[in-house]
Coordinates of C-alpha atoms and ligand atoms in Angstrom, one line a residue:
M296 CA 91.2 162.2 119.1
T297 CA 94.4 160.2 119.6
T298 CA 94.0 156.7 118.3
T299 CA 95.5 154.1 120.5
T300 CA 97.1 150.9 119.3
P301 CA 99.0 148.1 121.1
F302 CA 101.4 147.8 118.1
P303 CA 104.7 149.5 118.7
N304 CA 106.3 152.0 116.3
G305 CA 108.4 150.1 113.8
F306 CA 106.2 147.0 113.9
L307 CA 106.8 145.3 110.6
W308 CA 103.6 144.8 108.6
G309 CA 103.6 142.8 105.4
G310 CA 103.0 139.7 103.5
A311 CA 104.6 136.3 102.7
T312 CA 105.0 134.0 99.7
A313 CA 107.3 131.2 98.6
A314 CA 109.3 130.8 95.3
N315 CA 107.7 127.5 94.3
Q316 CA 104.2 128.8 94.8
I317 CA 104.5 132.2 93.1
E318 CA 107.4 132.4 90.6
G319 CA 106.7 129.9 87.9
A320 CA 109.5 129.9 85.3
Y321 CA 110.4 126.4 86.7
D322 CA 113.2 125.8 84.2
E323 CA 114.2 129.3 83.2
D324 CA 117.6 130.9 83.3
G325 CA 119.3 127.7 84.4
K326 CA 117.0 126.7 87.3
G327 CA 117.1 123.0 88.2
L328 CA 114.1 121.0 89.2
S329 CA 113.0 121.0 92.9
V330 CA 110.8 118.5 94.6
Q331 CA 107.9 120.8 94.0
D332 CA 108.2 120.5 90.2
V333 CA 107.2 116.9 90.5
M334 CA 104.4 117.3 93.1
P335 CA 101.5 118.2 90.8
K336 CA 98.9 117.2 93.5
G337 CA 100.4 118.8 96.5
I338 CA 101.5 117.3 99.8
S339 CA 99.3 114.2 99.8
G340 CA 99.2 113.4 96.1
P341 CA 101.7 111.1 94.3
R342 CA 104.8 112.6 92.8
S343 CA 105.3 112.5 89.1
A344 CA 108.5 111.2 87.4
E345 CA 108.9 114.4 85.5
P346 CA 107.2 117.9 85.6
T347 CA 103.7 117.5 84.2
P348 CA 101.5 120.2 82.5
D349 CA 98.9 119.8 85.3
N350 CA 101.4 121.1 87.9
L351 CA 100.3 124.7 88.4
K352 CA 103.6 125.5 90.0
L353 CA 105.5 125.3 86.7
V354 CA 103.9 128.7 85.8
G355 CA 102.7 129.7 89.3
I356 CA 101.4 133.3 88.8
D357 CA 104.3 134.2 86.6
H358 CA 105.9 136.3 89.3
Y359 CA 109.3 135.6 87.8
H360 CA 108.3 138.1 85.0
R361 CA 105.7 140.2 86.9
Y362 CA 107.6 140.8 90.2
A363 CA 107.8 144.6 89.7
E364 CA 104.0 144.9 89.3
D365 CA 103.4 142.7 92.3
I366 CA 105.8 144.5 94.6
A367 CA 104.3 147.8 93.5
L368 CA 100.9 146.5 94.7
F369 CA 102.5 145.4 98.0
A370 CA 103.9 148.9 98.3
E371 CA 100.5 150.4 97.6
M372 CA 99.2 148.6 100.7
G373 CA 102.1 150.1 102.7
F374 CA 104.1 146.9 103.3
G375 CA 107.1 147.5 105.6
V376 CA 108.3 143.9 105.1
Y377 CA 107.9 141.2 102.4
R378 CA 108.7 137.6 103.1
F379 CA 109.8 135.5 100.1
S380 CA 111.9 132.4 99.6
I381 CA 115.0 132.0 97.3
A382 CA 114.6 128.8 95.2
W383 CA 117.6 126.7 96.1
S384 CA 117.6 125.1 92.6
R385 CA 117.8 128.5 90.9
I386 CA 121.1 129.1 92.8
F387 CA 122.5 125.5 92.7
P388 CA 120.4 123.7 90.0
K389 CA 121.4 120.2 91.2
G390 CA 122.3 121.2 94.7
D391 CA 125.8 119.6 94.8
E392 CA 127.6 121.9 92.4
T393 CA 130.5 124.0 93.8
E394 CA 129.7 127.2 91.7
P395 CA 126.4 129.0 91.8
N396 CA 124.2 129.9 88.8
E397 CA 124.7 133.6 88.3
A398 CA 121.4 134.1 86.4
G399 CA 119.6 132.7 89.5
L400 CA 121.4 135.1 91.8
A401 CA 120.7 138.0 89.4
F402 CA 116.9 137.4 89.6
Y403 CA 116.9 137.9 93.4
D404 CA 119.1 141.0 92.9
R405 CA 116.2 142.3 90.8
I406 CA 113.7 141.4 93.5
L407 CA 115.8 143.3 96.1
D408 CA 116.1 146.3 93.8
E409 CA 112.3 146.6 93.6
L410 CA 111.9 146.2 97.4
E411 CA 114.5 148.8 98.0
K412 CA 112.8 151.2 95.5
H413 CA 109.7 151.0 97.7
G414 CA 111.4 150.9 101.0
I415 CA 110.2 147.4 101.9
E416 CA 112.4 145.3 104.2
P417 CA 113.1 141.8 102.7
L418 CA 112.6 138.7 105.0
V419 CA 114.2 135.7 103.2
T420 CA 113.4 132.1 103.6
I421 CA 116.5 130.1 102.6
S422 CA 114.7 126.8 102.0
H423 CA 110.9 126.7 101.7
Y424 CA 110.0 123.1 100.8
E425 CA 112.2 123.5 97.6
T426 CA 115.0 120.9 97.9
P427 CA 116.7 120.4 94.6
L428 CA 115.3 117.2 93.1
H429 CA 118.8 115.9 92.3
L430 CA 119.6 115.9 96.0
A431 CA 116.4 114.0 96.7
E432 CA 117.0 111.4 94.0
Q433 CA 120.8 111.1 94.2
Y434 CA 121.3 111.3 98.0
G435 CA 117.9 110.5 99.5
G436 CA 117.4 114.1 100.6
W437 CA 118.1 115.1 104.2
T438 CA 118.7 111.5 105.3
D439 CA 122.2 111.9 103.9
R440 CA 124.6 114.0 106.0
E441 CA 126.1 115.4 102.9
L442 CA 123.2 117.7 102.6
I443 CA 124.5 119.7 105.5
G444 CA 127.5 120.7 103.5
F445 CA 125.5 121.5 100.4
Y446 CA 123.1 123.6 102.4
E447 CA 126.0 125.4 104.1
R448 CA 127.5 126.3 100.7
Y449 CA 124.1 127.5 99.5
A450 CA 123.5 129.6 102.6
R451 CA 127.0 131.1 102.5
T452 CA 126.5 132.1 98.9
L453 CA 123.3 133.9 99.8
F454 CA 124.8 135.7 102.8
E455 CA 127.8 136.8 100.7
R456 CA 125.7 138.0 97.8
F457 CA 122.7 139.5 99.7
G458 CA 123.9 139.9 103.3
A459 CA 124.4 143.7 102.9
R460 CA 120.8 144.1 101.6
V461 CA 118.8 141.5 103.7
K462 CA 118.5 141.9 107.4
Y463 CA 116.1 139.1 108.3
W464 CA 116.7 135.4 107.3
L465 CA 114.8 132.2 108.0
T466 CA 116.8 128.9 107.7
F467 CA 114.0 126.4 106.9
N468 CA 110.2 126.9 106.4
E469 CA 108.3 124.9 109.0
I470 CA 111.3 122.8 110.0
N471 CA 109.0 120.7 112.2
S472 CA 107.0 119.3 109.3
L473 CA 109.7 116.9 108.1
L474 CA 108.5 113.9 110.0
H475 CA 105.0 114.4 108.6
A476 CA 105.9 115.4 105.0
P477 CA 109.3 113.7 104.3
F478 CA 109.4 114.3 100.5
M479 CA 108.1 117.9 100.5
S480 CA 109.9 119.0 103.7
G481 CA 113.0 116.8 103.6
G482 CA 113.4 115.8 100.0
I483 CA 113.2 112.2 101.1
P484 CA 111.8 109.8 98.6
I485 CA 109.0 107.7 100.2
P486 CA 109.2 104.0 99.5
E487 CA 106.2 101.6 99.8
G488 CA 105.6 101.2 103.6
G489 CA 107.0 104.6 104.4
V490 CA 110.4 106.0 105.5
P491 CA 111.9 104.2 108.5
E492 CA 111.7 106.3 111.6
Q493 CA 115.5 106.0 112.2
Q494 CA 116.0 107.7 108.8
L495 CA 113.4 110.4 109.5
Y496 CA 114.9 111.4 112.8
Q497 CA 118.4 111.4 111.4
A498 CA 117.2 113.7 108.6
M499 CA 115.6 116.0 111.3
H500 CA 119.0 116.1 113.1
H501 CA 120.8 116.9 109.8
E502 CA 118.5 119.9 109.2
L503 CA 118.9 121.2 112.7
V504 CA 122.7 121.0 112.4
A505 CA 122.5 122.7 109.0
S506 CA 120.2 125.5 110.5
A507 CA 122.7 126.1 113.3
R508 CA 125.7 126.1 110.9
A509 CA 123.9 128.7 108.7
T510 CA 123.3 130.8 111.8
R511 CA 127.1 130.7 112.6
I512 CA 128.0 131.5 108.9
A513 CA 125.6 134.5 108.9
R514 CA 127.4 135.9 112.0
E515 CA 130.8 135.6 110.1
V516 CA 129.7 136.8 106.7
A517 CA 126.7 139.2 107.4
P518 CA 127.1 140.5 110.9
A519 CA 124.0 142.8 110.6
A520 CA 121.8 139.8 109.7
K521 CA 119.2 138.5 112.1
V522 CA 118.6 134.8 111.7
G523 CA 115.4 133.1 112.8
C524 CA 114.1 129.5 112.8
M525 CA 110.6 129.0 111.4
V526 CA 108.1 126.4 112.8
L527 CA 104.5 125.5 112.1
S528 CA 102.6 126.4 115.3
M529 CA 99.3 124.9 116.4
P530 CA 97.9 125.2 119.9
I531 CA 96.8 121.7 121.1
Y532 CA 93.8 121.5 123.5
P533 CA 92.8 118.3 125.4
L534 CA 89.6 116.9 124.0
T535 CA 88.4 116.3 127.6
P536 CA 89.8 117.5 131.0
S537 CA 91.0 114.0 131.7
P538 CA 94.7 113.8 132.8
D539 CA 95.3 111.2 130.0
D540 CA 94.2 113.8 127.4
A541 CA 96.3 116.4 129.1
R542 CA 99.3 114.1 128.8
A543 CA 98.5 113.3 125.2
V544 CA 98.6 117.1 124.6
M545 CA 102.0 117.3 126.4
D546 CA 103.4 114.5 124.1
A547 CA 102.1 116.2 121.0
D548 CA 103.4 119.5 122.1
H549 CA 106.8 118.0 122.7
G550 CA 106.8 116.7 119.1
N551 CA 106.4 120.3 118.0
L552 CA 108.3 122.4 120.5
V553 CA 111.6 120.4 120.4
Y554 CA 112.6 122.3 117.2
G555 CA 112.3 125.7 118.9
D556 CA 113.9 124.3 122.0
V557 CA 117.0 123.2 120.0
H558 CA 117.2 126.5 118.1
T559 CA 117.0 128.6 121.3
R560 CA 118.8 126.4 123.9
G561 CA 121.4 124.8 121.6
E562 CA 120.8 121.2 122.6
Y563 CA 118.3 118.4 122.6
P564 CA 115.9 118.5 125.7
G565 CA 115.6 115.5 127.9
Y566 CA 112.0 114.6 126.8
F567 CA 113.3 114.3 123.2
L568 CA 116.1 112.0 124.2
R569 CA 113.5 109.8 126.0
T570 CA 111.4 109.7 122.8
L571 CA 114.5 108.5 120.9
R572 CA 115.2 105.8 123.6
E573 CA 111.6 104.6 123.6
K574 CA 111.5 104.4 119.8
G575 CA 114.9 102.6 119.8
I576 CA 116.4 105.3 117.6
D577 CA 120.2 105.8 118.0
L578 CA 121.0 109.1 116.3
D579 CA 124.4 109.6 114.7
I580 CA 125.4 112.9 116.6
T581 CA 129.0 113.9 116.3
D582 CA 130.9 116.2 118.8
Q583 CA 131.0 118.7 116.0
D584 CA 127.2 118.5 115.7
R585 CA 126.8 119.2 119.4
A586 CA 129.1 122.2 119.1
D587 CA 127.2 123.4 116.0
L588 CA 123.8 123.2 117.7
T589 CA 125.0 125.8 120.3
N590 CA 124.7 128.5 117.6
T591 CA 121.2 129.7 118.6
V592 CA 118.9 132.0 116.7
D593 CA 118.2 135.7 117.1
F594 CA 114.4 135.3 116.8
V595 CA 111.7 132.6 116.4
S596 CA 109.2 132.9 113.5
F597 CA 106.2 130.7 112.9
S598 CA 103.1 130.0 110.8
Y599 CA 99.7 130.1 112.4
Y600 CA 96.4 128.9 110.8
M601 CA 94.5 126.8 113.2
S602 CA 94.5 124.9 116.5
I603 CA 93.7 121.2 117.1
A604 CA 92.5 119.0 119.9
E605 CA 94.2 115.8 121.2
T606 CA 93.0 112.7 123.1
A607 CA 94.5 109.6 124.6
D608 CA 91.4 107.6 123.7
P609 CA 92.1 105.7 120.5
S610 CA 88.3 105.3 119.8
K611 CA 88.1 109.1 119.4
K612 CA 91.2 109.4 117.1
V613 CA 89.3 110.5 114.1
A614 CA 92.1 112.2 112.3
G615 CA 91.9 116.0 112.4
E616 CA 90.9 116.9 108.9
G617 CA 93.1 118.8 106.6
N618 CA 96.2 119.2 108.6
I619 CA 99.4 117.2 108.4
M620 CA 100.2 117.4 112.1
G621 CA 97.4 114.9 113.2
G622 CA 95.3 115.6 116.3
V623 CA 91.5 115.6 116.3
S624 CA 88.8 118.1 115.5
N625 CA 87.7 120.5 118.3
P626 CA 83.9 120.4 118.6
T627 CA 83.8 124.1 119.8
L628 CA 85.4 125.6 116.6
E629 CA 84.2 126.3 113.1
A630 CA 86.5 125.1 110.2
S631 CA 87.4 126.5 106.8
E632 CA 86.3 124.6 103.7
W633 CA 89.6 122.6 104.0
G634 CA 88.9 121.6 107.6
W635 CA 91.4 124.0 109.2
Q636 CA 89.7 125.0 112.5
I637 CA 89.5 128.8 113.0
D638 CA 90.8 130.0 116.4
P639 CA 92.0 133.6 116.7
V640 CA 92.5 133.2 120.5
G641 CA 94.9 130.3 119.7
L642 CA 97.3 132.9 118.2
R643 CA 97.5 134.8 121.5
L644 CA 98.1 131.5 123.3
V645 CA 100.9 130.5 121.0
L646 CA 102.5 133.9 121.2
N647 CA 102.5 133.7 125.0
Q648 CA 103.7 130.1 125.1
F649 CA 106.6 130.8 122.7
W650 CA 107.6 134.0 124.5
D651 CA 107.4 132.4 128.0
R652 CA 109.3 129.3 126.8
W653 CA 112.1 130.8 124.7
Q654 CA 112.3 134.6 125.6
K655 CA 113.3 135.4 122.0
P656 CA 111.6 138.1 119.8
L657 CA 108.8 136.4 117.7
F658 CA 107.8 137.0 114.1
I659 CA 104.4 135.8 112.7
V660 CA 105.4 134.9 109.1
E661 CA 102.3 133.1 108.0
N662 CA 98.6 133.7 108.9
G663 CA 95.7 133.8 106.5
L664 CA 92.5 132.2 105.3
G665 CA 92.4 130.1 102.2
A666 CA 89.0 130.4 100.5
R667 CA 87.3 130.0 97.1
D668 CA 87.0 133.7 96.1
Q669 CA 84.4 134.9 93.6
L670 CA 85.5 137.6 91.1
V671 CA 82.8 140.2 90.7
E672 CA 82.4 143.7 89.3
V673 CA 81.7 146.6 91.7
D674 CA 81.5 150.2 90.3
G675 CA 83.0 148.9 87.1
E676 CA 86.0 147.4 88.8
K677 CA 86.7 143.7 89.1
T678 CA 87.2 142.7 92.7
V679 CA 86.4 140.1 95.4
V680 CA 84.2 141.1 98.3
D681 CA 86.2 139.0 100.8
D682 CA 84.6 140.1 104.1
Y683 CA 85.2 136.5 105.4
R684 CA 89.0 137.1 105.0
I685 CA 88.8 140.5 106.6
A686 CA 87.0 139.0 109.5
Y687 CA 89.6 136.2 109.9
L688 CA 92.6 138.5 109.7
N689 CA 91.0 141.2 111.9
D690 CA 90.2 138.7 114.6
H691 CA 93.7 137.3 114.5
L692 CA 95.4 140.7 114.6
V693 CA 93.3 141.7 117.5
Q694 CA 94.8 138.8 119.4
V695 CA 98.3 139.8 118.4
G696 CA 97.5 143.1 120.0
E697 CA 96.4 141.3 123.1
A698 CA 99.7 139.3 123.2
L699 CA 101.6 142.6 122.8
Q700 CA 99.7 143.9 125.9
D701 CA 100.7 140.6 127.6
G702 CA 104.3 141.8 127.2
V703 CA 105.2 139.5 124.3
D704 CA 107.9 140.9 122.0
V705 CA 106.5 140.6 118.4
L706 CA 108.7 141.9 115.6
G707 CA 106.1 141.8 112.8
Y708 CA 103.4 140.1 110.9
T709 CA 103.5 138.8 107.3
S710 CA 100.1 137.6 106.2
W711 CA 100.3 134.3 104.2
G712 CA 99.7 134.5 100.5
C713 CA 99.5 138.3 100.3
I714 CA 98.7 137.6 96.6
D715 CA 96.9 134.5 95.3
I716 CA 99.4 131.8 94.7
V717 CA 99.5 128.0 94.4
S718 CA 98.5 126.2 97.6
A719 CA 101.1 123.9 99.1
S720 CA 98.7 121.2 100.4
T721 CA 96.4 121.1 97.4
A722 CA 98.6 122.4 94.6
Q723 CA 95.6 124.4 93.4
L724 CA 95.0 128.1 92.8
S725 CA 91.4 127.9 94.0
K726 CA 92.5 127.9 97.6
R727 CA 93.1 131.7 97.6
Y728 CA 94.7 133.7 100.4
G729 CA 95.6 137.0 98.7
F730 CA 94.7 140.7 99.1
I731 CA 95.2 140.5 95.3
Y732 CA 93.2 138.2 93.1
V733 CA 95.1 136.6 90.3
D734 CA 93.1 135.5 87.2
R735 CA 94.4 131.9 86.9
N736 CA 92.2 128.8 87.4
D737 CA 93.0 125.2 88.5
D738 CA 92.8 124.1 84.9
G739 CA 95.6 126.5 84.1
T740 CA 93.4 128.9 82.1
G741 CA 93.2 132.7 82.9
T742 CA 94.7 136.0 82.0
L743 CA 97.1 136.2 85.0
E744 CA 95.7 139.7 85.5
R745 CA 95.8 141.0 89.1
Y746 CA 92.8 142.6 90.8
R747 CA 92.6 144.3 94.3
K748 CA 90.2 142.5 96.6
K749 CA 88.2 144.4 99.3
S750 CA 90.8 143.2 101.9
F751 CA 93.5 145.1 99.9
G752 CA 92.1 148.5 101.1
W753 CA 91.3 147.1 104.6
Y754 CA 94.9 145.9 105.1
A755 CA 96.2 149.3 103.8
D756 CA 94.2 151.0 106.5
V757 CA 95.5 148.6 109.2
I758 CA 99.1 149.3 108.2
R759 CA 98.5 153.1 107.8
S760 CA 97.0 153.2 111.3
N761 CA 99.6 150.8 112.8
G762 CA 96.7 148.6 113.9
A763 CA 94.5 151.3 115.4
S764 CA 91.8 150.6 112.8
L765 CA 91.3 146.9 113.9
Ligands
LIG273 C1 102.2 126.4 105.1 C2 103.4 126.6 104.1 C3 103.0 127.7 103.1 C4 101.6 127.8 102.7 C5 100.6 127.6 103.9 C6 99.2 127.5 103.5 O1 102.4 125.1 105.6 O2 104.5 127.1 104.8 O3 103.9 127.4 102.0 O4 101.3 126.9 101.6 O5 101.0 126.4 104.6 O6 98.9 126.2 103.2 P1 98.1 125.8 101.8 O7 98.8 126.6 100.8 O8 98.3 124.4 101.7 O9 96.7 126.3 102.1

């Protein structure tokens, strides 16, 4: 019996992580501090003056020393691609040096050696919420135009060192989160009363210019490289069919889609310029900036976890739980324990929206379910019976198949947190995403042993059958 699948031959199946959430070794081999090393409570908690022992990211899951074992487990599942980030402050410890830290570069050579050994394609995020702390404290993060030059030097160093071994590159993780998470996403210290909007939007502009310049440099230095932008995606539904709610959705959508518009069209769209006018924001945009922005990307990648609703009615504006992008809860959807509303169909909608809007190949580089897993013993083996995660992923991948049948060009899928790692929003380990359980608890105790969950075998079957087993 021939098994049919909507997934094309060569579809890239894999998983995703980020340096600050997996590596640990926060000060080893010359690594400088990043903003994550002083965020012990995650995105909404206060930063600390210095790294503190309660910050689980200082050790992470010790991937810095256990990378070979972890990559072998990814290979056992049959990964064709593995997304990871390079920690900027391993390469330039303070961020404004002129010469890179060789020990930092050598670590990622070792990662690439292991991936090559197993025939796994690397997909590298250049900056994944890991701005060097010195750039935050000395320059105010991305509010300072100088960061464009520092980022350019960093990106050029990576393309020169790894350009022959890495085909897929992402410039910034969730570049559209800066306005909502200035310190984590833009390395911008947040004063009492918040960061003035003029500074936030100027920082957004600097990142977009830096992303475009990195794209141009890749073309010069690593011609085989494919460069993508990476945005946080979230379908937004009107809370009621009223035109006012529909317009509220359009406004919210514009706030998110402008980043992909700039990366694929090479200029700011009219609706964004109107937003700036109405906010009284006068961006410093040079002629060189405008020329730089025309360096558009090869593909668009995005994270997908949930959808939200939106309304024009202030009385209904009960903030959507758990997510940084605002919106309100959708009464028709269930939510995870952290309030993220589960909507597999939303993934098909986003894939169609992005394909129709930008006509660029798409890459799903984050999707997964964070849950409190229970380690149990089955037939003498320690494991987690994570049927809830299998159901979440299966339902979402079925929708990817639907989008492929809609004619959407999807390059691949890297499930988020393919191994348990530290959560970005909560800075905890108990919000687990992995196919692999890691024995480390929120209080820092644990053996760091790895155990295959039930979803490990399930995902191996999905990959082996190229989606036919869904
Ligand atoms: C995205 C980040 C990832 C990851 C993911 C899951 O916003 O790009 O780094 O953390 O969210 O979120 P969390 O870890 O907070 O559950």
